[in-house]
Amino acid sequence: MNRMVIDTDRSPFRVSRHIYGHFAEHLGRCVYDGLWVGEDSPIPNVAGHRLDLLEALRALRMPNLRWPGGCFADTYHWRDGVGPRETRPRMVNVHWGGTTEDNSFGTHEFLDLCERLGCEPYIVGNLGSGTVREMAEWLEYLTHPGPGPMADLRKGNGRERPWNVLYWGVGNENWGCGGGMTAEHYANEFRRYATYCRHFGGGRLYKIACGFTDDWNETLLRLAARQMDGLSVHYYAFVESWEVKRSATGFSEQEWYGLLRNGLGVEGFLRSTRTRLDRYDPEGRIGIVLDEWGAWYDAEPGTNPAFLYQQNTIRDAVLAAASLHVFHRHADRLHMANIAQTVNVLQAMALTDGPKTVLTPTYHAFEMLKDHQDGEFLPVHPLASARPHGAEDLPQVSLSATRSGDGSIHLSAANLDASDEAEVEVEFRGGAPEACSARLLHGSRLDAHNDFDRPDEVRPIVWDEPRLKDGLLRMRLPTRSVAALRLA
Ligand code: AHR
């Protein structure tokens, strides 16, 4: 039995919608042949953006989209991606398979996509192989109302009004693919670049510095805390380790738990990142920006390993829900999180094959939990926790609750148990709800997933099992499931 108490009359902080953020890199088939098919494609599109994906992603209420990388960002020169497409120079995408990048998806296409999705852009500038001038001019191009050299160039390229870009990454993984720097070197570079990065339309730029290990973060914060608003860190989940990633499907119970155990290690990672921040920023001004997270498996057999294309099962939906619950608990410091990546890469929302699209179990978890966005966090106190047989170091159930603006409580729960249902009893301290509606996502087998022949094997259903009686909520969560409840 899992028993918990939820405080309904006090909320210590709000869960920013930006914790439900996304990431699209020029990598494999995420942008090209994923989000972007081009105006001339036979695949239905609006201004080159794939229509079925636009509709599906809008339903997620995506708060933001990070672009153009990842490692790609520190090789990207924005001027190559503006102006008439026929004359845009080409480049080699050195990090991701050496493919030829034709720059047909550039600044205007990305910001047009964000406007169509109703989300905020989060752009990562090139610190690794670019220049301060290049980065500053990109911001001028984006945000200067004009007249001015960059605003005039933008207008000549068809965009009169500036865009309101607020989230700005100053490089990506600059300890590795973004330039192989030491922490001291990056801290100095960050200060130099950040000095010239500004919002030319009077807005306030949220500048994000590249973090890494505790030691790196310590040095960076000591030297550059004053100049940054956010500290970017990445956390990927592997079944065993970076070297032993294993398959996204066809796995054992042991591998099911391996991935979840590894993934939920994100909480310890956030805690230790917070400890460093607390030392250098005791007022809590600087946010953690977990701008890459998710499950990373071996690429699907028969696909280019550099394209990071992987299937996605109910295990990933459970990981997504339980990770989002961790993020809720740390939302006083965690300003943003971006799952990697939106389409066809790593823990994707959707997979495409020519004209066909499938929505993944992770997509459904994001859709079911979306009402937590901007909700008031309600503390959950466990009184008794069951443990899965054979994985006693893991909780059987992960649960989180928020209150939204209309007063209703959104509660989500994931059963991490690979083979048993979970009994849950929730008591409400500070006023119990009286009505409940619920949906459930359940995997009929360990690696239940959607593919192009069976696109709906895993999809949410209306679930009438939860009962509210005498101020208590009781439910039996099926094994391998995610539930979303609205209580009023
Ligand atoms: O998301 C794939 C890659 O993982 C990104 O490009 C990089 O930042 C990280 O190492």
PDB file of C-alpha atoms in Angstrom, residues 190-359:
ATOM      1  CA  PHE A 190      31.032  33.637 -20.922  1.00  0.00           C
ATOM      2  CA  ARG A 191      31.624  37.007 -19.251  1.00  0.00           C
ATOM      3  CA  ARG A 192      32.995  38.447 -22.467  1.00  0.00           C
ATOM      4  CA  TYR A 193      30.162  37.159 -24.664  1.00  0.00           C
ATOM      5  CA  ALA A 194      27.473  37.961 -22.106  1.00  0.00           C
ATOM      6  CA  THR A 195      28.642  41.580 -21.983  1.00  0.00           C
ATOM      7  CA  TYR A 196      27.667  42.054 -25.617  1.00  0.00           C
ATOM      8  CA  CYS A 197      24.522  39.943 -25.588  1.00  0.00           C
ATOM      9  CA  ARG A 198      21.553  42.195 -25.130  1.00  0.00           C
ATOM     10  CA  HIS A 199      17.920  42.504 -26.035  1.00  0.00           C
ATOM     11  CA  PHE A 200      17.896  45.442 -28.447  1.00  0.00           C
ATOM     12  CA  GLY A 201      14.168  46.036 -27.998  1.00  0.00           C
ATOM     13  CA  GLY A 202      14.346  46.883 -24.311  1.00  0.00           C
ATOM     14  CA  GLY A 203      13.451  43.405 -23.049  1.00  0.00           C
ATOM     15  CA  ARG A 204      15.512  41.566 -20.495  1.00  0.00           C
ATOM     16  CA  LEU A 205      17.540  38.685 -21.838  1.00  0.00           C
ATOM     17  CA  TYR A 206      17.721  35.560 -19.668  1.00  0.00           C
ATOM     18  CA  LYS A 207      21.347  34.509 -20.186  1.00  0.00           C
ATOM     19  CA  ILE A 208      22.152  30.865 -19.732  1.00  0.00           C
ATOM     20  CA  ALA A 209      25.695  29.696 -18.986  1.00  0.00           C
ATOM     21  CA  CYS A 210      26.951  26.218 -19.693  1.00  0.00           C
ATOM     22  CA  GLY A 211      27.284  24.106 -16.570  1.00  0.00           C
ATOM     23  CA  PHE A 212      28.600  20.574 -16.102  1.00  0.00           C
ATOM     24  CA  THR A 213      29.981  18.745 -13.052  1.00  0.00           C
ATOM     25  CA  ASP A 214      29.993  20.164  -9.529  1.00  0.00           C
ATOM     26  CA  ASP A 215      33.644  21.203  -9.888  1.00  0.00           C
ATOM     27  CA  TRP A 216      33.021  22.985 -13.173  1.00  0.00           C
ATOM     28  CA  ASN A 217      29.917  24.696 -11.766  1.00  0.00           C
ATOM     29  CA  GLU A 218      31.807  25.788  -8.659  1.00  0.00           C
ATOM     30  CA  THR A 219      34.476  27.530 -10.755  1.00  0.00           C
ATOM     31  CA  LEU A 220      31.967  29.019 -13.167  1.00  0.00           C
ATOM     32  CA  LEU A 221      29.770  30.358 -10.384  1.00  0.00           C
ATOM     33  CA  ARG A 222      32.735  31.771  -8.508  1.00  0.00           C
ATOM     34  CA  LEU A 223      33.852  33.693 -11.589  1.00  0.00           C
ATOM     35  CA  ALA A 224      30.636  34.537 -13.392  1.00  0.00           C
ATOM     36  CA  ALA A 225      27.548  34.162 -11.182  1.00  0.00           C
ATOM     37  CA  ARG A 226      26.736  37.858 -11.489  1.00  0.00           C
ATOM     38  CA  GLN A 227      26.521  37.714 -15.289  1.00  0.00           C
ATOM     39  CA  MET A 228      24.187  34.714 -15.588  1.00  0.00           C
ATOM     40  CA  ASP A 229      20.485  34.105 -15.078  1.00  0.00           C
ATOM     41  CA  GLY A 230      20.473  30.379 -15.696  1.00  0.00           C
ATOM     42  CA  LEU A 231      22.903  27.488 -15.388  1.00  0.00           C
ATOM     43  CA  SER A 232      22.478  24.867 -18.109  1.00  0.00           C
ATOM     44  CA  VAL A 233      23.012  21.244 -17.098  1.00  0.00           C
ATOM     45  CA  HIS A 234      22.240  17.973 -18.908  1.00  0.00           C
ATOM     46  CA  TYR A 235      21.143  14.616 -17.525  1.00  0.00           C
ATOM     47  CA  TYR A 236      20.543  11.567 -19.683  1.00  0.00           C
ATOM     48  CA  ALA A 237      19.256   8.193 -18.467  1.00  0.00           C
ATOM     49  CA  PHE A 238      20.888   4.969 -19.661  1.00  0.00           C
ATOM     50  CA  VAL A 239      19.915   1.395 -18.824  1.00  0.00           C
ATOM     51  CA  GLU A 240      23.436   0.785 -17.532  1.00  0.00           C
ATOM     52  CA  SER A 241      25.853   3.554 -18.473  1.00  0.00           C
ATOM     53  CA  TRP A 242      26.905   5.850 -21.302  1.00  0.00           C
ATOM     54  CA  GLU A 243      28.954   2.931 -22.686  1.00  0.00           C
ATOM     55  CA  VAL A 244      26.171   0.345 -22.259  1.00  0.00           C
ATOM     56  CA  LYS A 245      22.936   1.926 -23.374  1.00  0.00           C
ATOM     57  CA  ARG A 246      20.906  -1.140 -24.468  1.00  0.00           C
ATOM     58  CA  SER A 247      17.803  -1.391 -26.583  1.00  0.00           C
ATOM     59  CA  ALA A 248      14.683   0.767 -26.361  1.00  0.00           C
ATOM     60  CA  THR A 249      12.470  -2.341 -26.812  1.00  0.00           C
ATOM     61  CA  GLY A 250      12.712  -6.070 -26.087  1.00  0.00           C
ATOM     62  CA  PHE A 251      14.159  -5.576 -22.614  1.00  0.00           C
ATOM     63  CA  SER A 252      13.977  -7.516 -19.359  1.00  0.00           C
ATOM     64  CA  GLU A 253      12.469  -6.436 -16.029  1.00  0.00           C
ATOM     65  CA  GLN A 254      15.982  -5.858 -14.784  1.00  0.00           C
ATOM     66  CA  GLU A 255      16.563  -3.419 -17.644  1.00  0.00           C
ATOM     67  CA  TRP A 256      13.208  -1.762 -16.980  1.00  0.00           C
ATOM     68  CA  TYR A 257      14.340  -0.967 -13.453  1.00  0.00           C
ATOM     69  CA  GLY A 258      17.884  -0.117 -14.569  1.00  0.00           C
ATOM     70  CA  LEU A 259      16.608   2.692 -16.744  1.00  0.00           C
ATOM     71  CA  LEU A 260      14.188   4.042 -14.135  1.00  0.00           C
ATOM     72  CA  ARG A 261      16.786   3.874 -11.370  1.00  0.00           C
ATOM     73  CA  ASN A 262      19.294   5.686 -13.548  1.00  0.00           C
ATOM     74  CA  GLY A 263      16.728   8.243 -14.723  1.00  0.00           C
ATOM     75  CA  LEU A 264      15.503   9.066 -11.235  1.00  0.00           C
ATOM     76  CA  GLY A 265      19.103   9.750 -10.274  1.00  0.00           C
ATOM     77  CA  VAL A 266      18.276  13.161 -11.709  1.00  0.00           C
ATOM     78  CA  GLU A 267      17.013  14.140  -8.262  1.00  0.00           C
ATOM     79  CA  GLY A 268      20.446  13.655  -6.650  1.00  0.00           C
ATOM     80  CA  PHE A 269      21.996  15.473  -9.584  1.00  0.00           C
ATOM     81  CA  LEU A 270      19.659  18.454  -9.119  1.00  0.00           C
ATOM     82  CA  ARG A 271      20.310  18.453  -5.381  1.00  0.00           C
ATOM     83  CA  SER A 272      24.047  18.666  -5.783  1.00  0.00           C
ATOM     84  CA  THR A 273      23.736  21.332  -8.494  1.00  0.00           C
ATOM     85  CA  ARG A 274      21.535  23.302  -6.085  1.00  0.00           C
ATOM     86  CA  THR A 275      24.103  23.005  -3.317  1.00  0.00           C
ATOM     87  CA  ARG A 276      26.676  24.824  -5.468  1.00  0.00           C
ATOM     88  CA  LEU A 277      24.138  27.442  -6.476  1.00  0.00           C
ATOM     89  CA  ASP A 278      23.066  28.005  -2.880  1.00  0.00           C
ATOM     90  CA  ARG A 279      26.663  28.809  -2.022  1.00  0.00           C
ATOM     91  CA  TYR A 280      27.150  31.439  -4.742  1.00  0.00           C
ATOM     92  CA  ASP A 281      23.570  32.619  -5.117  1.00  0.00           C
ATOM     93  CA  PRO A 282      21.910  32.334  -1.701  1.00  0.00           C
ATOM     94  CA  GLU A 283      19.049  34.622  -2.757  1.00  0.00           C
ATOM     95  CA  GLY A 284      17.997  32.039  -5.354  1.00  0.00           C
ATOM     96  CA  ARG A 285      18.164  34.367  -8.370  1.00  0.00           C
ATOM     97  CA  ILE A 286      19.925  31.976 -10.762  1.00  0.00           C
ATOM     98  CA  GLY A 287      17.838  29.136 -12.139  1.00  0.00           C
ATOM     99  CA  ILE A 288      18.861  25.625 -13.053  1.00  0.00           C
ATOM    100  CA  VAL A 289      18.104  25.069 -16.732  1.00  0.00           C
ATOM    101  CA  LEU A 290      18.054  21.313 -17.357  1.00  0.00           C
ATOM    102  CA  ASP A 291      17.985  21.869 -21.080  1.00  0.00           C
ATOM    103  CA  GLU A 292      18.675  18.281 -22.111  1.00  0.00           C
ATOM    104  CA  TRP A 293      17.199  15.261 -20.354  1.00  0.00           C
ATOM    105  CA  GLY A 294      15.641  11.927 -21.214  1.00  0.00           C
ATOM    106  CA  ALA A 295      16.344   8.292 -22.041  1.00  0.00           C
ATOM    107  CA  TRP A 296      19.190   7.454 -24.413  1.00  0.00           C
ATOM    108  CA  TYR A 297      19.293   3.937 -25.929  1.00  0.00           C
ATOM    109  CA  ASP A 298      21.173   2.243 -28.752  1.00  0.00           C
ATOM    110  CA  ALA A 299      19.934   3.547 -32.100  1.00  0.00           C
ATOM    111  CA  GLU A 300      17.315   1.337 -33.772  1.00  0.00           C
ATOM    112  CA  PRO A 301      18.956  -1.456 -35.772  1.00  0.00           C
ATOM    113  CA  GLY A 302      19.353  -0.536 -39.429  1.00  0.00           C
ATOM    114  CA  THR A 303      19.385   3.224 -38.792  1.00  0.00           C
ATOM    115  CA  ASN A 304      22.378   5.570 -38.900  1.00  0.00           C
ATOM    116  CA  PRO A 305      23.788   5.446 -35.330  1.00  0.00           C
ATOM    117  CA  ALA A 306      24.712   9.140 -35.583  1.00  0.00           C
ATOM    118  CA  PHE A 307      21.012  10.006 -36.011  1.00  0.00           C
ATOM    119  CA  LEU A 308      20.068   8.773 -32.515  1.00  0.00           C
ATOM    120  CA  TYR A 309      16.730   7.376 -33.666  1.00  0.00           C
ATOM    121  CA  GLN A 310      15.126   5.178 -31.000  1.00  0.00           C
ATOM    122  CA  GLN A 311      11.738   3.640 -30.181  1.00  0.00           C
ATOM    123  CA  ASN A 312       9.784   4.753 -27.163  1.00  0.00           C
ATOM    124  CA  THR A 313       7.753   2.538 -24.810  1.00  0.00           C
ATOM    125  CA  ILE A 314       5.541   2.725 -21.757  1.00  0.00           C
ATOM    126  CA  ARG A 315       8.820   2.609 -19.755  1.00  0.00           C
ATOM    127  CA  ASP A 316       9.686   6.006 -21.254  1.00  0.00           C
ATOM    128  CA  ALA A 317       6.260   7.405 -20.397  1.00  0.00           C
ATOM    129  CA  VAL A 318       6.721   6.261 -16.786  1.00  0.00           C
ATOM    130  CA  LEU A 319      10.220   7.791 -16.746  1.00  0.00           C
ATOM    131  CA  ALA A 320       8.878  11.061 -18.185  1.00  0.00           C
ATOM    132  CA  ALA A 321       6.083  11.344 -15.605  1.00  0.00           C
ATOM    133  CA  ALA A 322       8.312  10.422 -12.655  1.00  0.00           C
ATOM    134  CA  SER A 323      11.033  12.831 -13.857  1.00  0.00           C
ATOM    135  CA  LEU A 324       8.514  15.656 -14.216  1.00  0.00           C
ATOM    136  CA  HIS A 325       7.433  14.928 -10.641  1.00  0.00           C
ATOM    137  CA  VAL A 326      11.053  15.339  -9.518  1.00  0.00           C
ATOM    138  CA  PHE A 327      11.207  18.626 -11.433  1.00  0.00           C
ATOM    139  CA  HIS A 328       8.050  19.860  -9.681  1.00  0.00           C
ATOM    140  CA  ARG A 329       9.718  19.265  -6.316  1.00  0.00           C
ATOM    141  CA  HIS A 330      12.689  21.409  -7.357  1.00  0.00           C
ATOM    142  CA  ALA A 331      10.739  24.085  -9.197  1.00  0.00           C
ATOM    143  CA  ASP A 332      11.825  26.783  -6.757  1.00  0.00           C
ATOM    144  CA  ARG A 333      15.320  26.504  -8.345  1.00  0.00           C
ATOM    145  CA  LEU A 334      14.570  24.716 -11.600  1.00  0.00           C
ATOM    146  CA  HIS A 335      13.447  27.369 -14.063  1.00  0.00           C
ATOM    147  CA  MET A 336      13.359  25.231 -17.174  1.00  0.00           C
ATOM    148  CA  ALA A 337      13.781  21.678 -18.463  1.00  0.00           C
ATOM    149  CA  ASN A 338      13.863  20.496 -22.080  1.00  0.00           C
ATOM    150  CA  ILE A 339      13.346  16.889 -23.019  1.00  0.00           C
ATOM    151  CA  ALA A 340      15.651  15.654 -25.791  1.00  0.00           C
ATOM    152  CA  GLN A 341      14.440  15.740 -28.532  1.00  0.00           C
ATOM    153  CA  THR A 342      11.117  16.619 -30.148  1.00  0.00           C
ATOM    154  CA  VAL A 343      10.918  14.312 -33.187  1.00  0.00           C
ATOM    155  CA  ASN A 344      12.836  11.204 -34.334  1.00  0.00           C
ATOM    156  CA  VAL A 345      15.748  11.743 -31.933  1.00  0.00           C
ATOM    157  CA  LEU A 346      16.265  10.209 -28.453  1.00  0.00           C
ATOM    158  CA  GLN A 347      13.162  10.340 -26.197  1.00  0.00           C
ATOM    159  CA  ALA A 348      10.951  11.897 -28.843  1.00  0.00           C
ATOM    160  CA  MET A 349       7.347  13.017 -28.783  1.00  0.00           C
ATOM    161  CA  ALA A 350       6.744  11.667 -32.281  1.00  0.00           C
ATOM    162  CA  LEU A 351       8.333   9.408 -34.878  1.00  0.00           C
ATOM    163  CA  THR A 352       7.882   9.886 -38.605  1.00  0.00           C
ATOM    164  CA  ASP A 353       8.305   7.666 -41.630  1.00  0.00           C
ATOM    165  CA  GLY A 354       7.536   9.462 -44.893  1.00  0.00           C
ATOM    166  CA  PRO A 355       3.937  10.641 -44.572  1.00  0.00           C
ATOM    167  CA  LYS A 356       3.272   8.521 -41.459  1.00  0.00           C
ATOM    168  CA  THR A 357       3.549   9.837 -37.900  1.00  0.00           C
ATOM    169  CA  VAL A 358       3.160   8.092 -34.567  1.00  0.00           C
ATOM    170  CA  LEU A 359       2.854   9.753 -31.214  1.00  0.00           C
TER     171      LEU A 359
END
